[in-house]
Tab-separated table of C-alpha atoms and ligand atoms in Angstrom:
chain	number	residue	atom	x	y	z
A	1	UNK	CA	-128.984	35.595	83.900
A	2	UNK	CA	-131.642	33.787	81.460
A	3	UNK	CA	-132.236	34.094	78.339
A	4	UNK	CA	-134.366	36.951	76.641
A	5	UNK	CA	-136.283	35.740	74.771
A	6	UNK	CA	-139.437	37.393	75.179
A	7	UNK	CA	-139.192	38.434	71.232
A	8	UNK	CA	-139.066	35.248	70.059
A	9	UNK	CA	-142.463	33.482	69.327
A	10	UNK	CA	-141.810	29.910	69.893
A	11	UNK	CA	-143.935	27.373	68.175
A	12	UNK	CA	-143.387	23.397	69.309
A	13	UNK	CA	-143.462	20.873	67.054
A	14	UNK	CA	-145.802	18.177	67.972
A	15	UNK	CA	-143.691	15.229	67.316
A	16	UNK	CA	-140.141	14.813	67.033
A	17	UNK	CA	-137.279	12.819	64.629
A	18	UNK	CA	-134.619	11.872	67.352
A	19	UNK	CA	-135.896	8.579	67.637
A	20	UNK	CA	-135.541	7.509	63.792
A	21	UNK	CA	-131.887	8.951	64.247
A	22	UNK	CA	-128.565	6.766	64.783
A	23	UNK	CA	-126.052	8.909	66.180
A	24	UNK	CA	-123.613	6.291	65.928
A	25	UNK	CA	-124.215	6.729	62.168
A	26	UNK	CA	-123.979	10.102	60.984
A	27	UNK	CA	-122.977	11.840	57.883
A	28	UNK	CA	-121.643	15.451	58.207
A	29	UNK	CA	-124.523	17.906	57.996
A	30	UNK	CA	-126.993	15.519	56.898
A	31	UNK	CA	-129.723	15.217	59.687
A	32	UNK	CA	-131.291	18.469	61.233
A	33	UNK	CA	-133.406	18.709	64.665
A	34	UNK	CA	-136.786	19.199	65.403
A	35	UNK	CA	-137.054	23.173	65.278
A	36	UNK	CA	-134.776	26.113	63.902
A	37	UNK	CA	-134.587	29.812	64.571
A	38	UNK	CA	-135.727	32.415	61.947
A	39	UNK	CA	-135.665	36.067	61.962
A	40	UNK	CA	-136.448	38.490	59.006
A	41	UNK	CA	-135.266	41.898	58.164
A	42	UNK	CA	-137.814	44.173	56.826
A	43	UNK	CA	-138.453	47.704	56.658
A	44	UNK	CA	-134.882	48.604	58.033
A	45	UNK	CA	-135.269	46.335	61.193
A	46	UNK	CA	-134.666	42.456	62.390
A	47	UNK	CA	-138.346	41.466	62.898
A	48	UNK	CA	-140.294	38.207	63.591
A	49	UNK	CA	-137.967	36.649	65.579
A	50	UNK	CA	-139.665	32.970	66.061
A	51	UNK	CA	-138.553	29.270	66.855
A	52	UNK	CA	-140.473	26.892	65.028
A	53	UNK	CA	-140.880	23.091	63.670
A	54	UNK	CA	-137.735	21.992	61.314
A	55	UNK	CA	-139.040	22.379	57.746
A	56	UNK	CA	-139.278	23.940	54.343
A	57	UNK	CA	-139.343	27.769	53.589
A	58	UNK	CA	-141.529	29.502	50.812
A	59	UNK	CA	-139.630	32.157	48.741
A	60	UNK	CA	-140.433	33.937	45.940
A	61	UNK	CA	-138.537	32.733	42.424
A	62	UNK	CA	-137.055	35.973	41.926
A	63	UNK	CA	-136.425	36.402	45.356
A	64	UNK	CA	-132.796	37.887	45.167
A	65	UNK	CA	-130.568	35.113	46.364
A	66	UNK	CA	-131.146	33.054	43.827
A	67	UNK	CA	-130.124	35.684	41.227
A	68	UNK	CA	-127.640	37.182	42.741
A	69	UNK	CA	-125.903	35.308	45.279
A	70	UNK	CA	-126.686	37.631	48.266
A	71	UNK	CA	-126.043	34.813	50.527
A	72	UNK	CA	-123.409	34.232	53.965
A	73	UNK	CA	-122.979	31.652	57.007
A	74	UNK	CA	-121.054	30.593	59.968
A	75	UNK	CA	-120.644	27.244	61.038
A	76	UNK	CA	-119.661	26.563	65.151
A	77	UNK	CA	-120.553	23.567	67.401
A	78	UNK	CA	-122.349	23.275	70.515
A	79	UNK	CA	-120.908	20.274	73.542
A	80	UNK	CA	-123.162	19.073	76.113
A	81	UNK	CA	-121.047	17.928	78.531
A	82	UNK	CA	-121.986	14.608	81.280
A	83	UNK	CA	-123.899	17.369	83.489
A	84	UNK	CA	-125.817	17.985	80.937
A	85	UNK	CA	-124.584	21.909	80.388
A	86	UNK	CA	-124.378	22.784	76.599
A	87	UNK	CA	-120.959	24.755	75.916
A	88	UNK	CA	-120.105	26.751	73.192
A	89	UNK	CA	-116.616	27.571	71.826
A	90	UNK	CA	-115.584	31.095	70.793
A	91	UNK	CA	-119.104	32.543	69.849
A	92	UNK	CA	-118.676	35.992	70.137
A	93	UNK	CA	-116.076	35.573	67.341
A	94	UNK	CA	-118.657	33.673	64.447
A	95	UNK	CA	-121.680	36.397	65.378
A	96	UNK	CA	-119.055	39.426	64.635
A	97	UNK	CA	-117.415	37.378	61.611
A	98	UNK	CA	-120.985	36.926	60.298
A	99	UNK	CA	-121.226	40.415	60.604
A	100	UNK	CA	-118.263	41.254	58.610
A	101	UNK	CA	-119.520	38.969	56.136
A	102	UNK	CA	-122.898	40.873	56.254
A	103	UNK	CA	-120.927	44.440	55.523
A	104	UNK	CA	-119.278	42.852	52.378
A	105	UNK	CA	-122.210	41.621	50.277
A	106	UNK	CA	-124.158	44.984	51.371
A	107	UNK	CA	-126.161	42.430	53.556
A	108	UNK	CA	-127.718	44.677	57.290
A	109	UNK	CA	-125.922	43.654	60.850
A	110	UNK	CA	-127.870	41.309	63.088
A	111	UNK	CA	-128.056	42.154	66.255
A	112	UNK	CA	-125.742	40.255	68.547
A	113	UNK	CA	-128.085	39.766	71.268
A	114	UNK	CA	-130.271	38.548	69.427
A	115	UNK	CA	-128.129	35.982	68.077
A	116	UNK	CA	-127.172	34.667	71.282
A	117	UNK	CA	-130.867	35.068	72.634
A	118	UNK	CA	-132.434	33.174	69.541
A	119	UNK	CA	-129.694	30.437	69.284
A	120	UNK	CA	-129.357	29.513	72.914
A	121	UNK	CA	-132.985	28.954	73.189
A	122	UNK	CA	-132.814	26.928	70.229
A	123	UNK	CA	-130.010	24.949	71.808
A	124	UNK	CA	-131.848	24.717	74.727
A	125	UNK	CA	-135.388	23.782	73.202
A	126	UNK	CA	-133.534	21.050	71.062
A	127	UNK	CA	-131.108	20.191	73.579
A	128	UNK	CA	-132.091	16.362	73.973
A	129	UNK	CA	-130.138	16.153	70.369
A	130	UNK	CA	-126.795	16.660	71.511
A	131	UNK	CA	-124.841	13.827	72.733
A	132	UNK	CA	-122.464	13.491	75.185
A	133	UNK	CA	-120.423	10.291	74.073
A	134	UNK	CA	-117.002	11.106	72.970
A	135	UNK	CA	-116.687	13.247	69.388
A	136	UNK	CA	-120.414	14.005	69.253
A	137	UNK	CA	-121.145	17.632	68.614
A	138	UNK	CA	-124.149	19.885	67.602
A	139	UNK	CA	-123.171	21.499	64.302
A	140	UNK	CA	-124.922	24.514	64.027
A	141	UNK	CA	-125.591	26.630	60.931
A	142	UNK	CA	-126.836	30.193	61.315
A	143	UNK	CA	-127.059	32.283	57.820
A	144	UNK	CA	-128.749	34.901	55.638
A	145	UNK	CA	-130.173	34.734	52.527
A	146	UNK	CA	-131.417	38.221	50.575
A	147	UNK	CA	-135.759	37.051	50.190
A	148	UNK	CA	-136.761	40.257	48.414
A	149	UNK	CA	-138.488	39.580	45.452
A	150	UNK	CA	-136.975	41.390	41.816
A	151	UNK	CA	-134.776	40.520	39.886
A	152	UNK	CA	-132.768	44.175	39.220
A	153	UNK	CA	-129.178	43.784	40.298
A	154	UNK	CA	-129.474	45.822	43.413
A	155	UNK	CA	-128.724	44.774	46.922
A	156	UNK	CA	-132.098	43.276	48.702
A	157	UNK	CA	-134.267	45.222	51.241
A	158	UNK	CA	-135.346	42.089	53.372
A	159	UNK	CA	-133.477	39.706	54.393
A	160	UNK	CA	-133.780	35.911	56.436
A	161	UNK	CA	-131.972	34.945	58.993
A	162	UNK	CA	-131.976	30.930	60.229
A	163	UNK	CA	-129.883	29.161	62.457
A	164	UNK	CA	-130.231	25.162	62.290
A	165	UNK	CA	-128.639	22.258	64.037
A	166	UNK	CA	-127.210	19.094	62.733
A	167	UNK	CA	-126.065	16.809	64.974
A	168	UNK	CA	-122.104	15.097	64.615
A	169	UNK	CA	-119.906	13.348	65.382
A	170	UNK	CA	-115.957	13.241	65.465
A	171	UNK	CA	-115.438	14.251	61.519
A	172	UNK	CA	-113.448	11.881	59.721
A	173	UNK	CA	-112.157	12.389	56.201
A	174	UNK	CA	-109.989	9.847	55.258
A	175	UNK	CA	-106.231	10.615	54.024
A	176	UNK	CA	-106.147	13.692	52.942
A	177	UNK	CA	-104.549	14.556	49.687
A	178	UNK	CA	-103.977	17.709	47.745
A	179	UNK	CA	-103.172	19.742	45.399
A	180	UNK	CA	-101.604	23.253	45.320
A	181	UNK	CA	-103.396	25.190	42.862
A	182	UNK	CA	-101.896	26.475	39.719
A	183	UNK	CA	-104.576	27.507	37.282
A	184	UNK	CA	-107.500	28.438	38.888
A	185	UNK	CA	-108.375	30.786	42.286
A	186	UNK	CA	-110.764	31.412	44.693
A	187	UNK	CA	-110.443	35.028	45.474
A	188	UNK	CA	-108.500	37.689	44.693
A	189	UNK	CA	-107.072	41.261	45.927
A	190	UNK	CA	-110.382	43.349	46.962
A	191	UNK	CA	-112.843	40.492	46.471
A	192	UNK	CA	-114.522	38.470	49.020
A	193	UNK	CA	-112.326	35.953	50.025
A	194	UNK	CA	-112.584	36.794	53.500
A	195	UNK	CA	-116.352	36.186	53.876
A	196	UNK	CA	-117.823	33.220	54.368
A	197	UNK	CA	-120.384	33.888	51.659
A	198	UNK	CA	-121.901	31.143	49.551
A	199	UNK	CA	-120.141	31.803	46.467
A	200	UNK	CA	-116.902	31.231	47.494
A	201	UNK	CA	-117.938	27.985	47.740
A	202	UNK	CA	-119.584	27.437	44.142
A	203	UNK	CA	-116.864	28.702	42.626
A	204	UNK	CA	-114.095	26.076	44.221
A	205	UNK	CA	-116.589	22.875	43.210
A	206	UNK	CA	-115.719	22.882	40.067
A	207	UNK	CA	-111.188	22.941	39.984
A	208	UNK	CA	-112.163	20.495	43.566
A	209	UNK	CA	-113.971	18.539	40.810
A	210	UNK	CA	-111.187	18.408	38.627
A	211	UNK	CA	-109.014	17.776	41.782
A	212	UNK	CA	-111.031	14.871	42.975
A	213	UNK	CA	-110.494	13.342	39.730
A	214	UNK	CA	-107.451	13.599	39.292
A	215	UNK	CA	-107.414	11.486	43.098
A	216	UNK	CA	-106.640	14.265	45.275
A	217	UNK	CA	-109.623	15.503	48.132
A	218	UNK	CA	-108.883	19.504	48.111
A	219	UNK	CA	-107.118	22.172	46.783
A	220	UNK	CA	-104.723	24.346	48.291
A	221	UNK	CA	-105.726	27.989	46.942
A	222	UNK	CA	-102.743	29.697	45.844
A	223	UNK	CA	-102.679	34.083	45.424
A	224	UNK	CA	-104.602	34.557	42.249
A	225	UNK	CA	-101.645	37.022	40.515
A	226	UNK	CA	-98.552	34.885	40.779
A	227	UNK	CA	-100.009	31.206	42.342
A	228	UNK	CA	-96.808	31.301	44.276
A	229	UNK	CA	-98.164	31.887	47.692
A	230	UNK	CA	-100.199	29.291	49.830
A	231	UNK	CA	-103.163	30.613	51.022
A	232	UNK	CA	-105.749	28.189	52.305
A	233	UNK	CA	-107.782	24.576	51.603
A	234	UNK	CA	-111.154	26.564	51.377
A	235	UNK	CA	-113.004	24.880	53.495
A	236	UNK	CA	-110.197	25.172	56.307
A	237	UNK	CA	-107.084	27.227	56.614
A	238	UNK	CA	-103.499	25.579	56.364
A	239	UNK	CA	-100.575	25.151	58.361
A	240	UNK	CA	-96.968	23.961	57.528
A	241	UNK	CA	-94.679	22.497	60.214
A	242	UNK	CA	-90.743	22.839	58.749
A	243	UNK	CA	-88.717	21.114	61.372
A	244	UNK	CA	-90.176	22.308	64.473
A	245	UNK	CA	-91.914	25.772	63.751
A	246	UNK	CA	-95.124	26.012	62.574
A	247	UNK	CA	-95.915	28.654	59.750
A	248	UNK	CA	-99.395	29.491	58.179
A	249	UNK	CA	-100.479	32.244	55.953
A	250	UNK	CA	-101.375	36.159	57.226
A	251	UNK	CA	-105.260	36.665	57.090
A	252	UNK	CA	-105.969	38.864	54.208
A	253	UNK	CA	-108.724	40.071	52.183
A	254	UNK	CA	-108.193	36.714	50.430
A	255	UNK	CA	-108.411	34.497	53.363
A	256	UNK	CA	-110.688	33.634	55.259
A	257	UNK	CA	-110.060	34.147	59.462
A	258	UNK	CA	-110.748	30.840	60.664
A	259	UNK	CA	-111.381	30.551	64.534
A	260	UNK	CA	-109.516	27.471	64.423
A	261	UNK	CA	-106.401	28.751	63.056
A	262	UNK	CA	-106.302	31.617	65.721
A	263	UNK	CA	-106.829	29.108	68.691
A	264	UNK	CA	-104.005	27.018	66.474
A	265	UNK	CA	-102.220	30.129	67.168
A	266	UNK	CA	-102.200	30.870	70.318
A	267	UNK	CA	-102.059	27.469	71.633
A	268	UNK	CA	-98.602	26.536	69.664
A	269	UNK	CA	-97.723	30.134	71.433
A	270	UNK	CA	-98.475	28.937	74.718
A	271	UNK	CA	-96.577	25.744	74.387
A	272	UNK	CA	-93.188	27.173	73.134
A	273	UNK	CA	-93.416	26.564	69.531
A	274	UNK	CA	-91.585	28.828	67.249
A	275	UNK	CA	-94.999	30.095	65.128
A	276	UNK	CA	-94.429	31.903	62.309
A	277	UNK	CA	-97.288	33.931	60.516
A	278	UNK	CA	-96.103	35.034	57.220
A	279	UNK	CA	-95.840	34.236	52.932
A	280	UNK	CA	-95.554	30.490	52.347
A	281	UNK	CA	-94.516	29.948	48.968
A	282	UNK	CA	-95.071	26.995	46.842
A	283	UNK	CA	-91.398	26.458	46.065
A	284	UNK	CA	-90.157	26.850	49.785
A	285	UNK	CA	-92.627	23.780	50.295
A	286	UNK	CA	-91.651	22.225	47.471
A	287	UNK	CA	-87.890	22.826	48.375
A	288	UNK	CA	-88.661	21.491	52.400
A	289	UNK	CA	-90.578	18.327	50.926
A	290	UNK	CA	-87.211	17.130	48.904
A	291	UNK	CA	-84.738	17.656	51.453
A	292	UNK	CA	-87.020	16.111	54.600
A	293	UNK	CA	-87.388	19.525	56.442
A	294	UNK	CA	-91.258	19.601	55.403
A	295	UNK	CA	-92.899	17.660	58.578
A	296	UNK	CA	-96.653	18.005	58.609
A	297	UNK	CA	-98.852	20.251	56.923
A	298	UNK	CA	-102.865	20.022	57.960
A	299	UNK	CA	-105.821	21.628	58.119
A	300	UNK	CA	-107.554	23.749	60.411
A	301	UNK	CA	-111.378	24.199	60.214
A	302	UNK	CA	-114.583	23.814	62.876
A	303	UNK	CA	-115.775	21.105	60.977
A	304	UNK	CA	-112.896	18.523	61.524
A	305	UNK	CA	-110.854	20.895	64.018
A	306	UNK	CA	-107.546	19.591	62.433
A	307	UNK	CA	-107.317	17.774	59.229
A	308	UNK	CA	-104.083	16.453	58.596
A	309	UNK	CA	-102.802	16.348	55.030
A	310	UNK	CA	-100.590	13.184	53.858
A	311	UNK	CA	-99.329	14.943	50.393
A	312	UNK	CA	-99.699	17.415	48.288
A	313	UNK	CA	-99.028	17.421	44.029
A	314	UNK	CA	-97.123	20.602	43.034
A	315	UNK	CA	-96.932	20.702	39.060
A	316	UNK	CA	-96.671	17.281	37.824
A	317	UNK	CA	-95.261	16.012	40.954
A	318	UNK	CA	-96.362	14.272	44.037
A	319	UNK	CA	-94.874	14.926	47.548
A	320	UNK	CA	-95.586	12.393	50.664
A	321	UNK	CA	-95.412	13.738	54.029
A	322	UNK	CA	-93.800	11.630	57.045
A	323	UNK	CA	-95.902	10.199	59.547
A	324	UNK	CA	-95.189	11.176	62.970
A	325	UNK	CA	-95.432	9.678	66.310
A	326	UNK	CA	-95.811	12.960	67.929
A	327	UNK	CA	-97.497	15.536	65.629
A	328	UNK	CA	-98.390	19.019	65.919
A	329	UNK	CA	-102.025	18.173	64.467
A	330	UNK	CA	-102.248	15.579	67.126
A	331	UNK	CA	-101.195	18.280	69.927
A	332	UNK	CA	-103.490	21.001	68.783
A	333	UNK	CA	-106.490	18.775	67.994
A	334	UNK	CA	-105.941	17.351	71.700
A	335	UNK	CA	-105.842	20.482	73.211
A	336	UNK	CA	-108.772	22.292	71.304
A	337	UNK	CA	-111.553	19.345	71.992
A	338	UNK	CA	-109.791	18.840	75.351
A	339	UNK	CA	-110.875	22.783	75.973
A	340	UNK	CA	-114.243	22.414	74.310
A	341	UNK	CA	-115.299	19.455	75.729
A	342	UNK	CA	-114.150	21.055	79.242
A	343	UNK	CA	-111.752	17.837	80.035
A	344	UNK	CA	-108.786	20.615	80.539
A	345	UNK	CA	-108.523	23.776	81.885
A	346	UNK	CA	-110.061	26.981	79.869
A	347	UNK	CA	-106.878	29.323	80.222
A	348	UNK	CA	-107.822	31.282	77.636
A	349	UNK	CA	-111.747	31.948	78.464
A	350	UNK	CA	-113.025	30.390	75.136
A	351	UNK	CA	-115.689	28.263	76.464
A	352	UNK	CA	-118.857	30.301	77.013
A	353	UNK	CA	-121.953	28.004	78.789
A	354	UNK	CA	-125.055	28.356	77.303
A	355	UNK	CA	-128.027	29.874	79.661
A	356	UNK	CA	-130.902	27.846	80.024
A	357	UNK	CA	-134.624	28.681	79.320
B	401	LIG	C1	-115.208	28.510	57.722
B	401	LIG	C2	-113.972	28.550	56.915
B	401	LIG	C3	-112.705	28.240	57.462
B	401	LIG	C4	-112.527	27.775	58.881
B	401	LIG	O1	-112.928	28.715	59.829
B	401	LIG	P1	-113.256	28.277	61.332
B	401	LIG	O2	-113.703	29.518	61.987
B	401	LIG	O3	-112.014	27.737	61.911
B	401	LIG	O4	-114.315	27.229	61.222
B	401	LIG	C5	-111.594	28.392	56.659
B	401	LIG	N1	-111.705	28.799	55.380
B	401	LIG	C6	-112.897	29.085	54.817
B	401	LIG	C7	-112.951	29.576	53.409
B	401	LIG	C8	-114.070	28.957	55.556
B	401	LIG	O5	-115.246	29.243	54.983
C-alpha cells in the first residue's frame, strides 16, 4: 500500500545541504534537511497540506503563540536500516499523544492519516539523510503552533502544523548528575504536566539553570504539594533499580507518558524482572542510597533512549551510585536499539516500516 499523498503539494528544493554536513559530527537537533512538512488549520479544517524547501516561516507578531504559549510537539526517530528501508518505532503512540496534547491547550486534532501520509513522504523525499552506520538516527520533530493573529487571551482559530528532521547520532551526555527538586516544580495536580507542550519546558530552564550551576545536569521534578515523591527528569522519565526490581513513577496528570518508559516496561516484564510501578519517595531513595540497596537509577527518553544517572543531591547532600558490570540501563538500551534498528526480533510489533513514494 503507498502512500497518499495526493493532498500534499510537494515543492523540491533545487539544491540540497547534505554535502556541507558531517555526520560524524553532530550536535543534537542542530542541523535540519532539505524540506519539511506543513499543514495549516483554518476555517475548522487541516488544509494546505504541502512539502517544501527547509526554511523560515512568516507569522504575524501577534500571532497567538507568541502571547500565549499555544504551542505542543513530539519528538520520535526514524532508522534506515543496510537495505535501505526506513523504520519507525512506536508511531501510532506520538500521533495520538500529540493529540492528547492538542485536547489540553484547546489546540484541534490532526488527522492521523495525514500524519503518517505527510511524514512518510517527507521521510521518503529526504531519505538520502539518514544514515545507516551504527547510532545514527533521523530525529524528527512534528508540532503546532496557534498562527492566528490577536492578541485577546482566547484560544486561536488557525493553527500550523510542521514536521522537520534533524539528523543524529548515538546521544551522548556525559555523567549525568542530579538533583531532586525541593523548591521549585514543573507541574502540578490538573495542570499540564502530561503534555508535551512548550511551556513545560520554559518553565524548568530556569531551577535547571540554577541546577547546572550548582554542577549538576537535570533536575528530578518532585510532586509540587509535598516534594516528597519522584516524578520525572523533564526531559525523560526516571527509573530506580533497588536491588534487583526496577520501580518508576505511575503516569499522572503530572507526568508525562514517555514511550520509552512503557517499552522500559514491558521489556523488564518480559525478562523476569520484578517491575514495580508505584510512589517513589525521596527519603526511600535517600534511605536505599546509605545502606547500598539503591543500584542504578537512569533515564528514559527518545532522545538518548536510556540515560543513566551517576548521583543525585538530596538537601545538602550528595549520593554516588555504583557502577555496574551488568546494568539494567545497559539491558534495556540493548534491547530497545537492538528492536529499532531490527538486529533482534520485533516480539512486540513496535517497528512499523515506512511505505515508499
Ligand atoms: C518527551 C518527554 C519524555 C520522554 O518521552 P518519550 O516518548 O520516551 O520520548 C519524558 N518527559 C517529558 C516531560 C517529555 O517531554
Amino acid at each position: 500500500m503507498g502512500i497518499n499523498n495526493q493532498n500534499i503539494t510537494i515543492t523540491k528544493s533545487t539544491t540540497t545541504k547534505i554535502k556541507e554536513v558531517d555526520f560524524s559530527n553532530l550536535s543534537f537537533g542542530e542541523i535540519f534537511t532539505d524540506h519539511m512538512f506543513e499543514c495549516d488549520y483554518v476555517d475548522g479544517k487541516w488544509t494546505n497540506a504541502q512539502i517544501r524547501p527547509y526554511g523560515p516561516i512568516s507569522l504575524d507578531p501577534s500571532a497567538k503563540v507568541f502571547h500565549y504559549g499555544q504551542a505542543i510537539f513530539e519528538g520520535m526517530k526514524a532508522y534506515k536500516s543496510l537495505d535501505n528501508v526506513v523504520w519507525l518505532f512506536r508511531p501510532e503512540e506520538n500521533i495520538n499523544r500529540l493529540n492528547k496534547s492538542a485536547e489540553r491547550l484547546a489546540i484541534p486534532e490532526f488527522p492521523k492519516d495525514l500524519f503518517f501520509d505527510g511524514m512518510e513522504t517527507l521521510l521518503n523525499i529526504d531519505k538520502e539523510w539518514i544514515q545507516t552506520s551504527e547510532g545514527s538516527s533521523m530525529y524528527i520533530r512534528p508540532f503546532v503552533i496557534a498562527t492566528e493573529p490577536g492578541v485577546s487571551a482566547s484560544p486561536a482559530k488557525k493553527y500550523k502544523l510542521m514536521i522537520i528532521l534533524s539528523p543524529a547520532q548515538s546521544y551522548y551526555s556525559g555523567e549525568v548528575k542530579v538533583l531532586f527538586a525541593d523548591k521549585y516544580s514543573r507541574s502540578a495536580n490538573g495542570g499540564v504536566g502530561f503534555a508535551k507542550c512548550a511551556g513545560n519546558y520554559a518553565g524548568q530552564f530556569y531551577p535547571t539553570k540554577l541546577a547546572n550551576q550548582a554542577g549538576y545536569q537535570q533536575v528530578v521534578w518532585t510532586d509540587a504539594s509535598t516534594h516528597e515523591n519522584l516524578e520525572e527528569a523533564g526531559t525523560m522519565n526516571v527509573f530506580f533499580r533497588i536491588n534487583d526490581t526496577l520501580i518508576t513513577a505511575p503516569t499522572s496528570d503530572r507526568i508525562l507518558d514517555g514511550i520509552t518508559r512503557k517499552s522500559v516496561i514491558a521489556i523488564a516484564e518480559k525478562e523476569g524482572i520484578n517491575v514495580e510501578v508505584r510512589n517513589v519517595s525521596v527519603y526511600e531513595i535517600e534511605e536505599a542510597a546509605k545502606n547500598g540497596s539503591l543500584k542504578e537509577m537512569f533515564g528514559a527518553g527518545t532522545a538518548a533512549v536510556i540515560n543513566p544517572i551517576v548521583s543525585f543531591h538530596f538537601k545538602g547532600n550528595d549520593y554516588d551510585l555504583p557502577k555496574l558490570e551488568n546494568s539494567f540501563a545497559a539491558l534495556f538500551k540493548k534491547k530497545i536499539t537492538d528492536i529499532q534498528r531490527g538486529k533482534a526480533e520485533d516480539t512486540f510489533g513496535w517497528r512499523y516500516q515506512v511505505r515508499t513514494l
